mmCIF file of C-alpha atoms in Angstrom:
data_model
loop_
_atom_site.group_PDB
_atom_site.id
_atom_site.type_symbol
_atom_site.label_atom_id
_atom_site.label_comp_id
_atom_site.label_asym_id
_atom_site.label_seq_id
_atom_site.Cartn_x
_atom_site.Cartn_y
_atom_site.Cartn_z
ATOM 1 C CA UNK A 1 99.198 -104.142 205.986
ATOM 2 C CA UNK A 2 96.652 -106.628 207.667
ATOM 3 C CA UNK A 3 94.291 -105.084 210.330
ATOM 4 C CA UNK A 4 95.670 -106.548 213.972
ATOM 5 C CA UNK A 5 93.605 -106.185 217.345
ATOM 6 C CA UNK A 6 95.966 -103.239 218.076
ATOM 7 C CA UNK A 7 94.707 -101.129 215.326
ATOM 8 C CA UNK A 8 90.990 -101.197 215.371
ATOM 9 C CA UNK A 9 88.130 -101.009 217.212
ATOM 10 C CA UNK A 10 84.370 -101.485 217.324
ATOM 11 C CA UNK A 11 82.720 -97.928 215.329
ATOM 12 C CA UNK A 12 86.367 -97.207 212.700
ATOM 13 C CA UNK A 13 85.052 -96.549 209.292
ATOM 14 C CA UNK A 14 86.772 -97.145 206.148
ATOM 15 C CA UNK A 15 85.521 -95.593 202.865
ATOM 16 C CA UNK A 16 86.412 -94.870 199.277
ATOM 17 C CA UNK A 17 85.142 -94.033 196.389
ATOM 18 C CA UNK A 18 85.370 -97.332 194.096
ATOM 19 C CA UNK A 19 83.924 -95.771 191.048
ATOM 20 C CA UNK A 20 83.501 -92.788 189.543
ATOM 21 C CA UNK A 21 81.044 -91.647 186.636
ATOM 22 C CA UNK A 22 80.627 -95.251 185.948
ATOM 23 C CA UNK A 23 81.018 -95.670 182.012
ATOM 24 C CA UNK A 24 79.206 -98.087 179.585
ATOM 25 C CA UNK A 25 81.982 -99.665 178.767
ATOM 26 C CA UNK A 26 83.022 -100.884 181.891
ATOM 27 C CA UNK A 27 80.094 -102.534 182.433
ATOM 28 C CA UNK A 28 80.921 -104.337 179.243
ATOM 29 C CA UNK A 29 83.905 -105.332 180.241
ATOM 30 C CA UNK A 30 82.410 -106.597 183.682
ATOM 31 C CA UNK A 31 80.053 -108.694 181.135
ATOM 32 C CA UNK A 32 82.726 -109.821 179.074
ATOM 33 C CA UNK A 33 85.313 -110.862 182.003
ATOM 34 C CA UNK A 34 82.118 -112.554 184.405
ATOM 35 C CA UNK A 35 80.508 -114.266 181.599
ATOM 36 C CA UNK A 36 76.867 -112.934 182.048
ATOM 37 C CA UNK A 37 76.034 -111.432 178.946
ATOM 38 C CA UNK A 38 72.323 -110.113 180.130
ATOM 39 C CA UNK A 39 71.625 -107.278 177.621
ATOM 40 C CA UNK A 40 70.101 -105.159 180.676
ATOM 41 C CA UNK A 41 73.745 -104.420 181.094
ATOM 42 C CA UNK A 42 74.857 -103.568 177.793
ATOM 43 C CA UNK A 43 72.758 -103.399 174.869
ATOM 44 C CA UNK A 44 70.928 -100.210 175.126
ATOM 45 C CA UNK A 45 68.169 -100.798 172.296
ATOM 46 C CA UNK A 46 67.003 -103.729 174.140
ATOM 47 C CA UNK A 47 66.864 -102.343 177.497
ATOM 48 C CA UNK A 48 64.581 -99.159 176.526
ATOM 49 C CA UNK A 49 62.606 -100.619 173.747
ATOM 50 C CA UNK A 50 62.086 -104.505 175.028
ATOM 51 C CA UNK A 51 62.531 -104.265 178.670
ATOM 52 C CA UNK A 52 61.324 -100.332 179.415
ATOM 53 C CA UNK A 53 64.092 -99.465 181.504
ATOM 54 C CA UNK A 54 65.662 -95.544 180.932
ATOM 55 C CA UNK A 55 68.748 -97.250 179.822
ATOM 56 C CA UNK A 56 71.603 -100.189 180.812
ATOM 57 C CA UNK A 57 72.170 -100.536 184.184
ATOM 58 C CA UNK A 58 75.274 -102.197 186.007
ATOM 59 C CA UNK A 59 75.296 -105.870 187.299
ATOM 60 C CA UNK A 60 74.457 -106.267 190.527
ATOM 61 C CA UNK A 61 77.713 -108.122 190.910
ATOM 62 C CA UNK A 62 79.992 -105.314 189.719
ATOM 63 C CA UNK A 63 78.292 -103.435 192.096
ATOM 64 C CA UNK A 64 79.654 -106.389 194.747
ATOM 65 C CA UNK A 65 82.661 -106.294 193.031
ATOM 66 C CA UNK A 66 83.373 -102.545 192.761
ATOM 67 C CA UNK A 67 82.678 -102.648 197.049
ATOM 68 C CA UNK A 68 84.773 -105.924 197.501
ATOM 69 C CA UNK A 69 88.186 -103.570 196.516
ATOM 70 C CA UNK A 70 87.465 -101.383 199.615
ATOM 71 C CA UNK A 71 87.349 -104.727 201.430
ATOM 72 C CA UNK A 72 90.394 -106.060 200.297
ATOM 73 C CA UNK A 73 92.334 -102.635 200.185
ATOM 74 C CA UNK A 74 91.167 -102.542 204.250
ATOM 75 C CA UNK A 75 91.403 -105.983 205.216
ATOM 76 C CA UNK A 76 94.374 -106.986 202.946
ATOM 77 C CA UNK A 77 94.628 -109.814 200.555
ATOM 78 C CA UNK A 78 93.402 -113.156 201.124
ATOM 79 C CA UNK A 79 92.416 -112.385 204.824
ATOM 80 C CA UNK A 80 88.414 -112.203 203.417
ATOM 81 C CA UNK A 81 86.731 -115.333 205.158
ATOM 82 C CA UNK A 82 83.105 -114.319 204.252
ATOM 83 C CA UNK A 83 81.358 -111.294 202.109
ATOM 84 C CA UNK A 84 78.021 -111.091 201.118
ATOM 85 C CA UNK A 85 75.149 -108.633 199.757
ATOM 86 C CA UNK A 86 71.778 -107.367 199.383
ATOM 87 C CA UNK A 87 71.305 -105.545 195.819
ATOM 88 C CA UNK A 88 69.337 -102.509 197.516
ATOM 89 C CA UNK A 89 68.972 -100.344 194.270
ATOM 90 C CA UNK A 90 70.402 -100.295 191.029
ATOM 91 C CA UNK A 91 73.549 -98.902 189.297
ATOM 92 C CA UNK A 92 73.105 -96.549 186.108
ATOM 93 C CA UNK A 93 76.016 -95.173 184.011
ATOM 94 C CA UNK A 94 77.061 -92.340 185.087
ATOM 95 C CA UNK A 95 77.131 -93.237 188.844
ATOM 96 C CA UNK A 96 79.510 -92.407 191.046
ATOM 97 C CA UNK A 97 79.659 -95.505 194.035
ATOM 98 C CA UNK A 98 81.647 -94.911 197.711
ATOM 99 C CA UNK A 99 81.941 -98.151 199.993
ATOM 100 C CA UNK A 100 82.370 -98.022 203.664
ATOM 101 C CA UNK A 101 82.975 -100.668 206.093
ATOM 102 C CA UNK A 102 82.494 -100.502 209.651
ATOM 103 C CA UNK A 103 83.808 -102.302 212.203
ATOM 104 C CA UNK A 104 80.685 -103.942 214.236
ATOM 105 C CA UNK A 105 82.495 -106.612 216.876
ATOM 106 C CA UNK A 106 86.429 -107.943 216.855
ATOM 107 C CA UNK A 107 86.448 -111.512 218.357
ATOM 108 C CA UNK A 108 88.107 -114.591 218.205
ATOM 109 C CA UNK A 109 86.911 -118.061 217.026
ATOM 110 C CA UNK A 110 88.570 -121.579 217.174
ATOM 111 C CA UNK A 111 91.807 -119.528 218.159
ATOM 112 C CA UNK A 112 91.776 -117.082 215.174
ATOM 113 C CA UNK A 113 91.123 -113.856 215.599
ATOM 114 C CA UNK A 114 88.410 -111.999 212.994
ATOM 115 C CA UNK A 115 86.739 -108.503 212.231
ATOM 116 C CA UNK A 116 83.095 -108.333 211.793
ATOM 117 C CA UNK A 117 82.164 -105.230 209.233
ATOM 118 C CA UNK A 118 79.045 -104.121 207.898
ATOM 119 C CA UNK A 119 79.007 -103.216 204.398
ATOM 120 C CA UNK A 120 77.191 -99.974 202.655
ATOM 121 C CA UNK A 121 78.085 -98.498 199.183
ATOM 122 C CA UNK A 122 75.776 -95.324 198.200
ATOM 123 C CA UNK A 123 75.657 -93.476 194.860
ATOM 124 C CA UNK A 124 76.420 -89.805 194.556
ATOM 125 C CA UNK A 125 72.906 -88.637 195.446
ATOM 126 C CA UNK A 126 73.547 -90.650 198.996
ATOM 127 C CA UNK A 127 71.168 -93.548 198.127
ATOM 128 C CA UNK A 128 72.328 -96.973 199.269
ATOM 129 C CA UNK A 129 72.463 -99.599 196.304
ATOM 130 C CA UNK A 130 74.564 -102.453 198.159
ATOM 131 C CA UNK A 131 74.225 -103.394 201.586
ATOM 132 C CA UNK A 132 75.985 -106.353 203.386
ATOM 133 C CA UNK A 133 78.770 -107.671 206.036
ATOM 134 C CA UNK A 134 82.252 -109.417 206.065
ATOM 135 C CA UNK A 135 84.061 -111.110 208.232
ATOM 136 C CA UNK A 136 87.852 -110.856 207.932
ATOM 137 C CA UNK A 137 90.880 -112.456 209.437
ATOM 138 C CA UNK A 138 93.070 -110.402 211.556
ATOM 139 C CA UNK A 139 96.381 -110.395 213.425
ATOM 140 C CA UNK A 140 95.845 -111.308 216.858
ATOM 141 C CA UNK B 1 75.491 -123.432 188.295
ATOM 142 C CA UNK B 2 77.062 -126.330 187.953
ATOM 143 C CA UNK B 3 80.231 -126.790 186.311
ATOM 144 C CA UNK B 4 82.555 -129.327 185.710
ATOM 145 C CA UNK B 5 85.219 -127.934 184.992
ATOM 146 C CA UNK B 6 86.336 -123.909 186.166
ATOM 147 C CA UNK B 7 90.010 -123.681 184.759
ATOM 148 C CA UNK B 8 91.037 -120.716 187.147
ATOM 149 C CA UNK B 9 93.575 -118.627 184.664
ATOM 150 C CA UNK B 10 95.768 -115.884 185.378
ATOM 151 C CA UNK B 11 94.673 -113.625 182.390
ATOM 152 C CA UNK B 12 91.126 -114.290 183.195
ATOM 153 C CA UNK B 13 92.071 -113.314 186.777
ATOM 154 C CA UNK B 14 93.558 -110.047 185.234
ATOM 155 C CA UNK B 15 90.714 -108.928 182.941
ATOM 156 C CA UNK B 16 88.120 -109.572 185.930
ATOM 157 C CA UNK B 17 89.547 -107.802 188.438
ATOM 158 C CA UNK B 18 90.308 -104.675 185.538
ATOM 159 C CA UNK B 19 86.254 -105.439 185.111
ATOM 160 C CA UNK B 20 85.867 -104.143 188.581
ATOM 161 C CA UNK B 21 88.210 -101.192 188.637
ATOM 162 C CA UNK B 22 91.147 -102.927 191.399
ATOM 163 C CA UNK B 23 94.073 -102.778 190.156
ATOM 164 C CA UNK B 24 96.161 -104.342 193.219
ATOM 165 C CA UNK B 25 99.070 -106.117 191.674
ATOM 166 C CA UNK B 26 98.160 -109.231 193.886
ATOM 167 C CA UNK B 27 95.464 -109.615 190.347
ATOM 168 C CA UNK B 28 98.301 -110.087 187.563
ATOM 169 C CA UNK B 29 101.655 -109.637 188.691
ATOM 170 C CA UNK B 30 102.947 -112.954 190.070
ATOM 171 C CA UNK B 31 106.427 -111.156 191.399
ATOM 172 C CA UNK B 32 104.969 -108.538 192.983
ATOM 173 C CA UNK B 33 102.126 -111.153 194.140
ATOM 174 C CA UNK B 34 105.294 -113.962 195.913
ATOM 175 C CA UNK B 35 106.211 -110.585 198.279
ATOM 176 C CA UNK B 36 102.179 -110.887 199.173
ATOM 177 C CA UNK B 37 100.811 -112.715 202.344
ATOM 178 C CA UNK B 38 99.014 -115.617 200.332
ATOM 179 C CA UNK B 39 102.757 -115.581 198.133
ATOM 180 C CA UNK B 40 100.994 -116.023 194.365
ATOM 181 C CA UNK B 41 98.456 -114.859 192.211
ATOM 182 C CA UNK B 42 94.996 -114.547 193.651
ATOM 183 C CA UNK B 43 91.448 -113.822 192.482
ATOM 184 C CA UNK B 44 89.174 -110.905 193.800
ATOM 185 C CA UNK B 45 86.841 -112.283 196.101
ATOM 186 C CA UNK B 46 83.708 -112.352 193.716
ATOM 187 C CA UNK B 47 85.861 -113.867 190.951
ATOM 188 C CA UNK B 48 84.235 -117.501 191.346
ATOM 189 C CA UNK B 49 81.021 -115.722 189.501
ATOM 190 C CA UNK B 50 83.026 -115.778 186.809
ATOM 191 C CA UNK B 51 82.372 -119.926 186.431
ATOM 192 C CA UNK B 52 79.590 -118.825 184.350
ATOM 193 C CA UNK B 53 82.084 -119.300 181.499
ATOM 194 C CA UNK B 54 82.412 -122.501 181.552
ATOM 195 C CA UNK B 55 78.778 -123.659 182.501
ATOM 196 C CA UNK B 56 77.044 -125.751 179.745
ATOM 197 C CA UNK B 57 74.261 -124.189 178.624
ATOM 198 C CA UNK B 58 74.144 -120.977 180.571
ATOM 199 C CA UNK B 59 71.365 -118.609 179.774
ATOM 200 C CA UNK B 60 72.995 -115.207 179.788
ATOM 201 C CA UNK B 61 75.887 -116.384 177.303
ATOM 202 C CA UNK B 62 74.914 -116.153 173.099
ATOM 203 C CA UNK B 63 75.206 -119.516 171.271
ATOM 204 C CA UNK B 64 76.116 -119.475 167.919
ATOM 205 C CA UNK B 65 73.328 -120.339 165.600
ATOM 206 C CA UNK B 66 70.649 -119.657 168.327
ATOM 207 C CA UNK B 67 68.404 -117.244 168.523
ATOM 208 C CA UNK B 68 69.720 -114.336 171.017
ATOM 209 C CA UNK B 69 66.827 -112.482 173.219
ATOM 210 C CA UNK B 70 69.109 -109.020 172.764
ATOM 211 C CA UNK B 71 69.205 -106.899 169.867
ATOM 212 C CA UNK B 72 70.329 -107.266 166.396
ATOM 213 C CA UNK B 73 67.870 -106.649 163.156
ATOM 214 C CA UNK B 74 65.191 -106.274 165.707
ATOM 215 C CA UNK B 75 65.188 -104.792 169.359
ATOM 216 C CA UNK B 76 64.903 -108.245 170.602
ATOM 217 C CA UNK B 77 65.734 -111.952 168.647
ATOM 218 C CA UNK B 78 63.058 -113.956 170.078
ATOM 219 C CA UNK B 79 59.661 -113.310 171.698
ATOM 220 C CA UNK B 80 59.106 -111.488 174.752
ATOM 221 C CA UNK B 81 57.757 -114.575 176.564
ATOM 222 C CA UNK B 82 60.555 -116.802 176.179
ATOM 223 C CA UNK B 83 63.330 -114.335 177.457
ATOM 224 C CA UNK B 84 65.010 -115.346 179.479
ATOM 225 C CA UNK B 85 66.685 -112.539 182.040
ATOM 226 C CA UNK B 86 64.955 -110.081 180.174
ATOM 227 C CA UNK B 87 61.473 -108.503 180.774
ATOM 228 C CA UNK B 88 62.173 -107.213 183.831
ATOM 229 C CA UNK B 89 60.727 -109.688 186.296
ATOM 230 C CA UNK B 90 63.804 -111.506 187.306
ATOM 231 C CA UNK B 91 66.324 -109.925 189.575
ATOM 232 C CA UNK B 92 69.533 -110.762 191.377
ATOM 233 C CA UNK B 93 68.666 -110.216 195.226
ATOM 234 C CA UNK B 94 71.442 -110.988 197.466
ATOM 235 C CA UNK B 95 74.936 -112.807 196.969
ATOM 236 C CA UNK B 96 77.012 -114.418 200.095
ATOM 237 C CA UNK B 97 80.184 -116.130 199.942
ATOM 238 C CA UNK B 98 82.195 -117.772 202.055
ATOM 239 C CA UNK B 99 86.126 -118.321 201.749
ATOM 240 C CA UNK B 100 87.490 -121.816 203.128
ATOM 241 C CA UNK B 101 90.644 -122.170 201.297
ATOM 242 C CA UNK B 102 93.338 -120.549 198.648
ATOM 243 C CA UNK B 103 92.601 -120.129 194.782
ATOM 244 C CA UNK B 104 95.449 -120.036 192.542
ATOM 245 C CA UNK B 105 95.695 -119.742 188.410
ATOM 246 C CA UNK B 106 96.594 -123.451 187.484
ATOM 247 C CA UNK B 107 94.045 -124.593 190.030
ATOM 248 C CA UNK B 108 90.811 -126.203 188.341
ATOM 249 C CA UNK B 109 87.648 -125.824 190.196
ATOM 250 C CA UNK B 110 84.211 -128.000 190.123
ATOM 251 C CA UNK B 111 81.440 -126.019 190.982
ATOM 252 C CA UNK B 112 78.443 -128.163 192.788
ATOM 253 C CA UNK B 113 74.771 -126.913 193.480
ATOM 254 C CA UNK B 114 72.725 -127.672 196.475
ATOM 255 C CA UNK B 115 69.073 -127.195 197.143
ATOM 256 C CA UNK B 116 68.374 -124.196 198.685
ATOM 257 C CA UNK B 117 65.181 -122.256 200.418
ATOM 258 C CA UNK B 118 62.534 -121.011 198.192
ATOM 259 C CA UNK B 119 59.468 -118.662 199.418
ATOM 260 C CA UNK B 120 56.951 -115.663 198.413
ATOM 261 C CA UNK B 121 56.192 -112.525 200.411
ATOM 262 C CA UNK B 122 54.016 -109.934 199.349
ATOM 263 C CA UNK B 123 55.960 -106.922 197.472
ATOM 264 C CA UNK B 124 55.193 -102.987 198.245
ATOM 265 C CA UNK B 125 54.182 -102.540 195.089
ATOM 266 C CA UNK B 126 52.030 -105.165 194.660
ATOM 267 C CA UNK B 127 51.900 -108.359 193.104
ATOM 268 C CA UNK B 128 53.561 -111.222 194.926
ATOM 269 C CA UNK B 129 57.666 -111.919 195.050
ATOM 270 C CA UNK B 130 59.468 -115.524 194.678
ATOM 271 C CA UNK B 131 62.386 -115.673 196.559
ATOM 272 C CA UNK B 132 64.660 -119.253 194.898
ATOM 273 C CA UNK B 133 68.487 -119.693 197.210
ATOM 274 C CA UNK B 134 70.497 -121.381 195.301
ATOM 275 C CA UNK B 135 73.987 -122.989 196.926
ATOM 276 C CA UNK B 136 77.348 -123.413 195.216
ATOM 277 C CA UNK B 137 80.284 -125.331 196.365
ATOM 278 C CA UNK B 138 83.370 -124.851 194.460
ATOM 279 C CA UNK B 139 86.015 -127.503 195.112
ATOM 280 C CA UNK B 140 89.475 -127.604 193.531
ATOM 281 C CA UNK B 141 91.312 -130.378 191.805
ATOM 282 C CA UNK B 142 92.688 -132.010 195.627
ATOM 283 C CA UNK B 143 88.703 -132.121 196.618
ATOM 284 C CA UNK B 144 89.097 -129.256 198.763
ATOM 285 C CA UNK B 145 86.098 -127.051 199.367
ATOM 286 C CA UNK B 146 87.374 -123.237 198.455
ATOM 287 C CA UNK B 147 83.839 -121.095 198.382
ATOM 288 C CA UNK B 148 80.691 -121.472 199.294
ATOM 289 C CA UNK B 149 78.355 -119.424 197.569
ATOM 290 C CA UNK B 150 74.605 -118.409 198.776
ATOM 291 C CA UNK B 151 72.858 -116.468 195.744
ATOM 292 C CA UNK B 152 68.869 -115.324 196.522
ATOM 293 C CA UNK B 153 66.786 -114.541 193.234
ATOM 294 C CA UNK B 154 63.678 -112.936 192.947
ATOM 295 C CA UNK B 155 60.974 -113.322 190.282
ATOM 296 C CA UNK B 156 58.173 -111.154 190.285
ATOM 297 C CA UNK B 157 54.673 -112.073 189.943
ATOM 298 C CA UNK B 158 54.212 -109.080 187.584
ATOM 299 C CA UNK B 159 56.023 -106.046 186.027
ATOM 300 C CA UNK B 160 57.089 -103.897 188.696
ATOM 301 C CA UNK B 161 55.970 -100.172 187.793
#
C-alpha cells in the first residue's frame, strides 16, 4: 500500500472528504479523547454569552487530525516522518472538511527515499482552514 | 507541556483516533494491526496531543473543587479576566511534528519542553499579535526520542472584531 518512486510524481493529488456535516458531538468526543476541555469547543452557553462567538467551534487540532487520515490513508501507516500546520480559519459544526495532498518534490536523504506534500483542507464553501506539509517515507 | 509520565494505552489509542473520524484498524485491532508494516498497534500521528491527560495542572482540564471558567449556574464560573483559554484572545496558530521512532500501547512516554522563539507583528485588524513556540520532546521508557513537537500560539493584544 506504501507510495514507491514508481507510483508518483511531482503535481499527483490526493483528496477526500474527512468530514462531513461536522456534529457537536464529535467535537466532544475530540475533547474528551485529547484532553483539552476548552469550552470554545463544547459548551455552547459559554461560547455565545462569555466569549461572543456565533457558537462552538472545532479544535484546531481535530481539524489536524481530521487531515492527518488523508495522510495516512495516502502515505500508509507509520511511513509519516514529519506533519505540521497553520490553523488558517476556523471549523464550525456543521462543516463539511476535504484534505488534499500534493506531491511537491520526491528525493532521497541519508539513503532513504521520502515524499514531500503540501497540505490544504477547505470547508464546503471552498475556504481553506488548515494549511501545511509532510514529509513521508517511501519505497525506493 | 511537560509530563512525566504519558502511559500510551490501547483504548485511549482507540477512542482518539474514533475522535477524529479514522477508523483504520491499525487504531484498535492488534491482529489486524501484526499483518501491518509497523506489525502492532499504533497511534494517529497527532495522538501525542493527547499527553494533555496526564499533565499536572493543565489549564483546559476541570479540577474538582475548583472553580471552572465554562458554564454551570452562570454562563461562566469565574471572572472574565482570569480565564484562561477563554475570551477570545488566545489562539492555537500552527502545530509541527516530527516522527523519529515507533509508539506502541505499553510504551510510557516523558514529554520535555524546550524554549522556543517568541515575537509580535502587527495584525490586519489592528492591535498587535504575540507569537510564543513552544518545543516538546517526547521520549519513551528506553530514552529514545519518538516526536518532536513545534506548537506556535498567538495572543492578541485586544479582542479581534
Amino acid at each position: 500500500m506504501a507510495l514507491s518512486k514508481s507510483n508518483i510524481s511531482v503535481g499527483d493529488q490526493h483528496s477526500e472528504q474527512v468530514v462531513d456535516n461536522l456534529t457537536r458531538t464529535q467535537i466532544i468526543q475530540y475533547a474528551g479523547a485529547s484532553g483539552d476541555y476548552n469550552p470554545l469547543h463544547t459548551d455552547e452557553i459559554f461560547t455565545t454569552q462569555i466569549a461572543g462567538y456565533p457558537t462552538v467551534f472545532a479544535h484546531g487540532m481535530l481539524s489536524m487530525g481530521l487531515t492527518g487520515k488523508m495522510l495516512t490513508n495516502y502515505v500508509g501507516d507509520g511511513r509519516l516522518t514529519k506533519y505540521g500546520v497553520r490553523f488558517v480559519a476556523q471549523v464550525w459544526p456543521g462543516d463539511s472538511l476535504t484534505a488534499t495532498a500534493t506531491v511537491e518534490d520526491i528525493r532521497e536523504e541519508d539513503g532513504v527515499s521520502l515524499v514531500d506534500l503540501a497540505v490544504s483542507t477547505v470547508n464546503q464553501d471552498g475556504a481553506e482552514v488548515v494549511k501545511g506539509s509532510a514529509t513521508a517515507r517511501i519505497d525506493g | 507541556m511537560a509530563t512525566d509520565r504519558f502511559p500510551v494505552e490501547q483504548g485511549h489509542i482507540m477512542l482518539f483516533a474514533r475522535s477524529v473520524g479514522d477508523e483504520n484498524p491499525i487504531y484498535h485491532d492488534p491482529e489486524a494491526a501484526a499483518d501491518t508494516e509497523p506489525g502492532h498497534v499504533i497511534p494517529p500521528p497527532t495522538f501525542v496531543q493527547a499527553s494533555a491527560q496526564f499533565t499536572d495542572g493543565y489549564s483546559l482540564r476541570p479540577v474538582t473543587g475548583q472553580p471552572w471558567f465554562g458554564s454551570g449556574k452562570e454562563p461562566t464560573g469565574v471572572k472574565r479576566e482570569s480565564s484562561g483559554g477563554g475570551g477570545g484572545t488566545g489562539f492555537h496558530a500552527e502545530q509541527h511534528y516530527e516522527y523519529h521512532a515507533p509508539i506502541q500501547p505499553g510504551d510510557v512516554l516523558k514529554a520535555v519542553d524546550k524554549p522556543g522563539k517568541s515575537w509580535t507583528r502587527e495584525g490586519r485588524r489592528g492591535g498587535s499579535l504575540s507569537f510564543n513556540e513552544s518545543i516538546t520532546e517526547y521520549y519513551n521508557q528506553d530514552g529514545v526520542l519518538v516526536v518532536t513537537a513545534r506548537s506556535v500560539g498567538v495572543q492578541t493584544s485586544r479582542v479581534v472584531e
